[in-house]
mmCIF file of C-alpha atoms and ligand atoms in Angstrom:
data_model
loop_
_atom_site.group_PDB
_atom_site.id
_atom_site.type_symbol
_atom_site.label_atom_id
_atom_site.label_comp_id
_atom_site.label_asym_id
_atom_site.label_seq_id
_atom_site.Cartn_x
_atom_site.Cartn_y
_atom_site.Cartn_z
ATOM 1 C CA MET A 1 86.897 82.396 75.039
ATOM 2 C CA ASN A 2 86.214 84.935 78.187
ATOM 3 C CA HIS A 3 83.325 82.383 79.761
ATOM 4 C CA PHE A 4 86.802 79.865 80.851
ATOM 5 C CA ILE A 5 87.346 83.108 83.088
ATOM 6 C CA LYS A 6 84.832 83.455 85.911
ATOM 7 C CA PRO A 7 84.925 79.309 86.437
ATOM 8 C CA THR A 8 88.363 79.898 86.583
ATOM 9 C CA GLU A 9 88.630 82.578 88.727
ATOM 10 C CA ASP A 10 86.249 80.949 91.602
ATOM 11 C CA PHE A 11 88.655 77.950 91.020
ATOM 12 C CA VAL A 12 91.804 79.839 91.993
ATOM 13 C CA ARG A 13 89.493 82.271 95.759
ATOM 14 C CA LYS A 14 89.236 78.530 96.928
ATOM 15 C CA THR A 15 91.976 76.886 96.648
ATOM 16 C CA LEU A 16 93.569 80.321 97.636
ATOM 17 C CA SER A 17 91.600 81.115 100.516
ATOM 18 C CA HIS A 18 93.781 79.694 104.051
ATOM 19 C CA ALA A 19 97.234 81.333 101.331
ATOM 20 C CA GLU A 20 99.792 83.638 103.411
ATOM 21 C CA GLY A 21 99.161 87.434 102.926
ATOM 22 C CA GLY A 22 101.493 88.203 100.381
ATOM 23 C CA HIS A 23 100.463 85.298 98.486
ATOM 24 C CA ASP A 24 96.471 85.298 98.672
ATOM 25 C CA TRP A 25 93.708 86.019 95.923
ATOM 26 C CA TRP A 26 94.423 89.789 96.122
ATOM 27 C CA HIS A 27 98.169 89.324 95.663
ATOM 28 C CA ILE A 28 96.327 86.958 91.919
ATOM 29 C CA GLU A 29 94.104 90.432 91.764
ATOM 30 C CA ARG A 30 96.735 93.361 91.304
ATOM 31 C CA VAL A 31 99.027 90.779 89.209
ATOM 32 C CA ARG A 32 95.318 90.194 87.171
ATOM 33 C CA LYS A 33 94.755 93.958 86.409
ATOM 34 C CA MET A 34 97.924 94.922 85.873
ATOM 35 C CA ALA A 35 99.096 92.106 84.017
ATOM 36 C CA VAL A 36 96.143 93.064 81.338
ATOM 37 C CA VAL A 37 97.352 97.204 81.684
ATOM 38 C CA ILE A 38 101.385 95.863 80.788
ATOM 39 C CA GLY A 39 99.088 93.604 77.524
ATOM 40 C CA ARG A 40 96.614 95.838 75.942
ATOM 41 C CA ALA A 41 99.820 97.927 76.280
ATOM 42 C CA GLU A 42 101.890 95.814 74.328
ATOM 43 C CA GLY A 43 99.396 93.698 71.895
ATOM 44 C CA ALA A 44 99.790 90.862 73.861
ATOM 45 C CA ASP A 45 97.365 87.794 74.063
ATOM 46 C CA VAL A 46 95.225 89.320 76.623
ATOM 47 C CA PHE A 47 93.506 85.533 77.136
ATOM 48 C CA VAL A 48 96.510 83.896 77.894
ATOM 49 C CA VAL A 49 97.905 87.120 80.284
ATOM 50 C CA GLU A 50 94.697 86.848 82.239
ATOM 51 C CA MET A 51 94.882 82.464 82.594
ATOM 52 C CA GLY A 52 98.190 83.455 83.821
ATOM 53 C CA ALA A 53 97.887 85.893 86.340
ATOM 54 C CA LEU A 54 95.141 83.786 88.212
ATOM 55 C CA LEU A 55 96.450 80.028 87.516
ATOM 56 C CA HIS A 56 100.479 81.433 88.719
ATOM 57 C CA ASP A 57 100.595 80.968 92.641
ATOM 58 C CA ILE A 58 98.235 78.178 91.961
ATOM 59 C CA ALA A 59 100.669 76.033 94.248
ATOM 60 C CA ASP A 60 103.390 77.440 95.476
ATOM 61 C CA ALA A 61 106.625 75.512 95.395
ATOM 62 C CA LYS A 62 107.731 77.620 98.768
ATOM 63 C CA PHE A 63 104.624 76.233 100.433
ATOM 64 C CA HIS A 64 104.580 72.979 99.119
ATOM 65 C CA ASP A 65 108.045 71.250 100.403
ATOM 66 C CA GLY A 66 109.672 72.746 97.044
ATOM 67 C CA ASP A 67 108.201 70.247 94.712
ATOM 68 C CA GLU A 68 108.376 73.269 91.981
ATOM 69 C CA GLU A 69 105.867 71.123 89.141
ATOM 70 C CA ILE A 70 102.528 71.029 91.841
ATOM 71 C CA GLY A 71 102.093 74.304 90.286
ATOM 72 C CA PRO A 72 102.703 73.371 86.905
ATOM 73 C CA ARG A 73 100.354 70.407 87.403
ATOM 74 C CA LYS A 74 97.242 71.784 89.132
ATOM 75 C CA ALA A 75 97.079 74.309 86.471
ATOM 76 C CA ARG A 76 96.886 71.843 83.830
ATOM 77 C CA TYR A 77 94.073 69.207 85.409
ATOM 78 C CA PHE A 78 91.655 72.432 86.067
ATOM 79 C CA LEU A 79 92.603 73.825 82.740
ATOM 80 C CA GLU A 80 91.969 70.091 81.127
ATOM 81 C CA SER A 81 88.477 69.674 83.305
ATOM 82 C CA ILE A 82 87.061 72.903 81.410
ATOM 83 C CA ASP A 83 88.495 72.260 78.161
ATOM 84 C CA VAL A 84 90.672 74.849 76.981
ATOM 85 C CA SER A 85 92.059 74.077 73.640
ATOM 86 C CA LYS A 86 95.775 72.126 73.354
ATOM 87 C CA PRO A 87 97.553 74.885 72.455
ATOM 88 C CA HIS A 88 96.323 77.519 74.817
ATOM 89 C CA ILE A 89 96.519 74.513 78.394
ATOM 90 C CA GLU A 90 100.461 74.409 77.087
ATOM 91 C CA HIS A 91 101.401 78.318 76.537
ATOM 92 C CA ILE A 92 99.656 78.456 79.730
ATOM 93 C CA VAL A 93 101.357 75.758 82.203
ATOM 94 C CA ASN A 94 104.713 77.004 80.297
ATOM 95 C CA ILE A 95 104.531 79.674 81.539
ATOM 96 C CA ILE A 96 103.829 79.372 85.410
ATOM 97 C CA ARG A 97 106.942 76.846 85.036
ATOM 98 C CA HIS A 98 109.334 79.741 84.442
ATOM 99 C CA ILE A 99 107.578 83.380 85.737
ATOM 100 C CA SER A 100 108.415 82.826 88.994
ATOM 101 C CA PHE A 101 111.449 85.407 89.836
ATOM 102 C CA LYS A 102 114.316 82.121 91.664
ATOM 103 C CA ASN A 103 114.043 80.225 88.280
ATOM 104 C CA SER A 104 115.366 83.263 86.533
ATOM 105 C CA PHE A 105 118.451 81.891 88.436
ATOM 106 C CA ASP A 106 118.372 78.860 86.212
ATOM 107 C CA ALA A 107 119.100 79.145 82.509
ATOM 108 C CA PRO A 108 115.891 80.387 80.291
ATOM 109 C CA GLY A 109 114.560 77.627 78.805
ATOM 110 C CA PHE A 110 110.312 79.356 77.813
ATOM 111 C CA SER A 111 110.341 83.156 76.247
ATOM 112 C CA SER A 112 107.139 84.119 75.002
ATOM 113 C CA LEU A 113 105.927 88.225 75.369
ATOM 114 C CA GLU A 114 102.789 87.219 77.611
ATOM 115 C CA LEU A 115 105.112 85.518 79.873
ATOM 116 C CA LYS A 116 107.282 89.120 79.774
ATOM 117 C CA VAL A 117 104.067 90.788 80.817
ATOM 118 C CA LEU A 118 103.316 88.420 83.457
ATOM 119 C CA GLN A 119 106.619 88.584 84.960
ATOM 120 C CA ASP A 120 106.057 92.454 84.993
ATOM 121 C CA ALA A 121 102.703 92.486 86.268
ATOM 122 C CA ASP A 122 103.727 89.883 89.233
ATOM 123 C CA ARG A 123 107.657 91.020 89.681
ATOM 124 C CA LEU A 124 105.431 94.973 89.756
ATOM 125 C CA ASP A 125 104.056 93.894 92.834
ATOM 126 C CA ALA A 126 106.563 92.573 95.081
ATOM 127 C CA MET A 127 108.161 96.274 94.626
ATOM 128 C CA GLY A 128 106.484 99.809 96.469
ATOM 129 C CA ALA A 129 103.597 100.209 99.030
ATOM 130 C CA ILE A 130 102.378 96.909 98.479
ATOM 131 C CA GLY A 131 106.042 94.996 97.703
ATOM 132 C CA ILE A 132 107.197 95.861 100.881
ATOM 133 C CA ALA A 133 104.082 94.981 103.364
ATOM 134 C CA ARG A 134 103.948 91.358 101.227
ATOM 135 C CA THR A 135 107.668 91.361 102.454
ATOM 136 C CA PHE A 136 107.682 91.552 106.133
ATOM 137 C CA ASN A 137 104.093 90.004 106.058
ATOM 138 C CA TYR A 138 106.194 86.912 104.396
ATOM 139 C CA GLY A 139 109.261 87.598 106.821
ATOM 140 C CA GLY A 140 106.408 87.115 110.176
ATOM 141 C CA HIS A 141 104.915 84.133 108.511
ATOM 142 C CA THR A 142 108.248 82.764 108.293
ATOM 143 C CA GLY A 143 109.449 83.742 111.074
ATOM 144 C CA SER A 144 112.478 86.193 110.432
ATOM 145 C CA GLY A 145 113.487 89.186 112.455
ATOM 146 C CA LEU A 146 112.891 92.828 110.742
ATOM 147 C CA TYR A 147 117.027 93.750 110.898
ATOM 148 C CA ASP A 148 119.876 92.302 111.609
ATOM 149 C CA PRO A 149 122.857 94.453 111.406
ATOM 150 C CA ASP A 150 125.061 91.672 111.840
ATOM 151 C CA ILE A 151 124.099 89.538 109.185
ATOM 152 C CA PRO A 152 124.463 91.911 105.827
ATOM 153 C CA PRO A 153 123.060 90.508 102.965
ATOM 154 C CA MET A 154 123.935 88.141 99.916
ATOM 155 C CA ALA A 155 125.829 89.450 97.596
ATOM 156 C CA GLN A 156 125.921 86.416 95.391
ATOM 157 C CA LEU A 157 122.855 84.342 95.437
ATOM 158 C CA THR A 158 122.291 81.129 94.008
ATOM 159 C CA LYS A 159 119.118 79.555 93.691
ATOM 160 C CA SER A 160 119.552 76.997 96.266
ATOM 161 C CA ALA A 161 120.817 79.588 99.102
ATOM 162 C CA TYR A 162 117.877 82.445 97.839
ATOM 163 C CA LYS A 163 115.243 79.528 98.331
ATOM 164 C CA LYS A 164 116.554 78.212 102.307
ATOM 165 C CA SER A 165 117.434 82.486 103.539
ATOM 166 C CA LYS A 166 116.085 83.034 106.701
ATOM 167 C CA ALA A 167 118.167 85.842 107.131
ATOM 168 C CA PRO A 168 116.321 89.437 108.202
ATOM 169 C CA THR A 169 113.732 90.596 106.444
ATOM 170 C CA ILE A 170 115.366 93.855 105.393
ATOM 171 C CA ASN A 171 117.990 91.850 102.979
ATOM 172 C CA HIS A 172 115.167 90.683 100.891
ATOM 173 C CA PHE A 173 115.419 94.526 99.716
ATOM 174 C CA TYR A 174 118.811 93.991 98.703
ATOM 175 C CA GLU A 175 118.751 90.475 97.874
ATOM 176 C CA LYS A 176 115.228 90.668 94.894
ATOM 177 C CA LEU A 177 113.393 93.672 95.456
ATOM 178 C CA LEU A 178 115.422 96.404 94.645
ATOM 179 C CA LYS A 179 117.038 93.799 91.536
ATOM 180 C CA LEU A 180 113.788 94.461 90.029
ATOM 181 C CA LYS A 181 113.489 97.617 88.574
ATOM 182 C CA GLN A 182 116.702 96.037 85.871
ATOM 183 C CA MET A 183 114.415 93.000 84.958
ATOM 184 C CA MET A 184 111.801 94.313 83.448
ATOM 185 C CA HIS A 185 111.422 93.620 80.104
ATOM 186 C CA THR A 186 108.587 96.378 79.093
ATOM 187 C CA GLU A 187 108.444 100.278 78.325
ATOM 188 C CA THR A 188 105.278 99.543 80.002
ATOM 189 C CA ALA A 189 106.752 98.594 83.323
ATOM 190 C CA LYS A 190 110.294 99.537 83.125
ATOM 191 C CA ARG A 191 108.221 103.236 83.388
ATOM 192 C CA LEU A 192 105.929 102.134 86.717
ATOM 193 C CA ALA A 193 108.792 100.180 88.006
ATOM 194 C CA GLU A 194 111.015 103.702 88.018
ATOM 195 C CA GLY A 195 108.014 105.037 90.874
ATOM 196 C CA ARG A 196 108.109 101.673 93.339
ATOM 197 C CA HIS A 197 111.825 101.477 93.153
ATOM 198 C CA GLN A 198 112.527 105.354 94.530
ATOM 199 C CA PHE A 199 109.890 104.946 96.606
ATOM 200 C CA MET A 200 111.666 101.664 98.340
ATOM 201 C CA VAL A 201 114.895 103.228 98.700
ATOM 202 C CA SER A 202 113.435 106.065 100.104
ATOM 203 C CA TYR A 203 111.610 103.387 102.702
ATOM 204 C CA LEU A 204 115.086 102.430 104.063
ATOM 205 C CA GLU A 205 116.937 105.496 104.482
ATOM 206 C CA GLN A 206 113.631 106.902 106.736
ATOM 207 C CA PHE A 207 114.052 102.961 108.493
ATOM 208 C CA TYR A 208 118.302 102.951 108.737
ATOM 209 C CA LYS A 209 117.962 106.715 110.107
ATOM 210 C CA GLU A 210 115.630 105.162 112.844
ATOM 211 C CA TRP A 211 116.972 102.599 113.507
ATOM 212 C CA GLU A 212 120.092 104.813 114.795
ATOM 213 C CA GLY A 213 117.865 107.418 116.541
ATOM 214 C CA GLU A 214 118.281 109.784 114.172
ATOM 215 C CA LEU A 215 114.891 110.919 112.818
HETATM 216 P P1 LIG B 1 109.181 83.912 93.057
HETATM 217 O O1 LIG B 1 107.929 82.941 93.462
HETATM 218 O O2 LIG B 1 109.043 84.534 91.976
HETATM 219 O O3 LIG B 1 110.349 83.324 93.511
HETATM 220 P P2 LIG B 1 108.531 85.129 95.293
HETATM 221 O O4 LIG B 1 107.202 84.347 95.741
HETATM 222 O O5 LIG B 1 109.656 83.900 96.618
HETATM 223 O O6 LIG B 1 108.588 85.146 94.543
HETATM 224 O O7 LIG B 1 108.536 86.646 95.936
HETATM 225 C C1 LIG B 1 107.275 86.812 96.341
HETATM 226 C C2 LIG B 1 106.935 87.532 97.316
HETATM 227 O O8 LIG B 1 106.495 86.929 98.751
HETATM 228 C C3 LIG B 1 108.214 88.361 97.778
HETATM 229 O O9 LIG B 1 108.421 90.103 96.622
HETATM 230 C C4 LIG B 1 108.325 89.120 99.247
HETATM 231 O O10 LIG B 1 107.666 90.017 99.657
HETATM 232 C C5 LIG B 1 107.839 88.253 99.849
HETATM 233 N N1 LIG B 1 108.928 86.895 99.971
HETATM 234 C C6 LIG B 1 109.945 85.485 99.138
HETATM 235 N N2 LIG B 1 110.923 85.306 100.257
HETATM 236 C C7 LIG B 1 111.132 86.875 101.248
HETATM 237 C C8 LIG B 1 112.278 86.343 102.040
HETATM 238 N N3 LIG B 1 112.798 85.654 102.125
HETATM 239 N N4 LIG B 1 112.059 87.440 103.102
HETATM 240 C C9 LIG B 1 111.079 88.211 102.512
HETATM 241 N N5 LIG B 1 109.589 87.972 102.504
HETATM 242 C C10 LIG B 1 110.104 87.344 100.985
HETATM 243 NI NI1 LIG B 2 103.110 85.832 92.332
#
């Protein structure tokens, strides 16, 4: 089955060659490495984990007019073209459909250890130093400001409010990044999330002190 990895890697690299910096090939590569480490530690099917990591952001709805089926559809089409087995295709496509943070607002419709491992790896990449870099990059990409003390983060977030948010980038820490620690499934990821979470908390403390000219 490992012969499927290289053609998948080539397909993903090519498809994401012009992607925004936080959702580019290097995000995929980091998530893949992390997911394989977590997957091995947790006894998951590492083939499904690696293929799922490679394909999980192949077509993100927020860059495709909100079409949430485009990613699963593209992945299925590709997996069929290289003759991956039907049960593996179903599992990988289900993972792609359910991995996203915004889909955690919906009732869970599918679950597997491999999905949990990939969600953990994807969420870890949204935390810590890299998570901060990705967040400001995305804010720059959509033209959001850094911070506005007059615009508080949304307390009760619905899926549509989350997707529509044009708030300053600092608000995203409260709307998503600081919630991720509690959302980890596996013990391996919970351990890693702790350090990344603390780093973001320290970052915010420093940010506000500098904002007020206190440091
Ligand atoms: P998901 O697909 O799981 O909903 P996203 O792709 O929206 O997750 O988020 C991935 C990363 O993109 C976030 O961790 C963050 O770095 C960045 N991002 C997404 N939405 C925003 C936003 N509104 N403001 C700033 N960064 C964002
Ligand atoms: Ni991702």
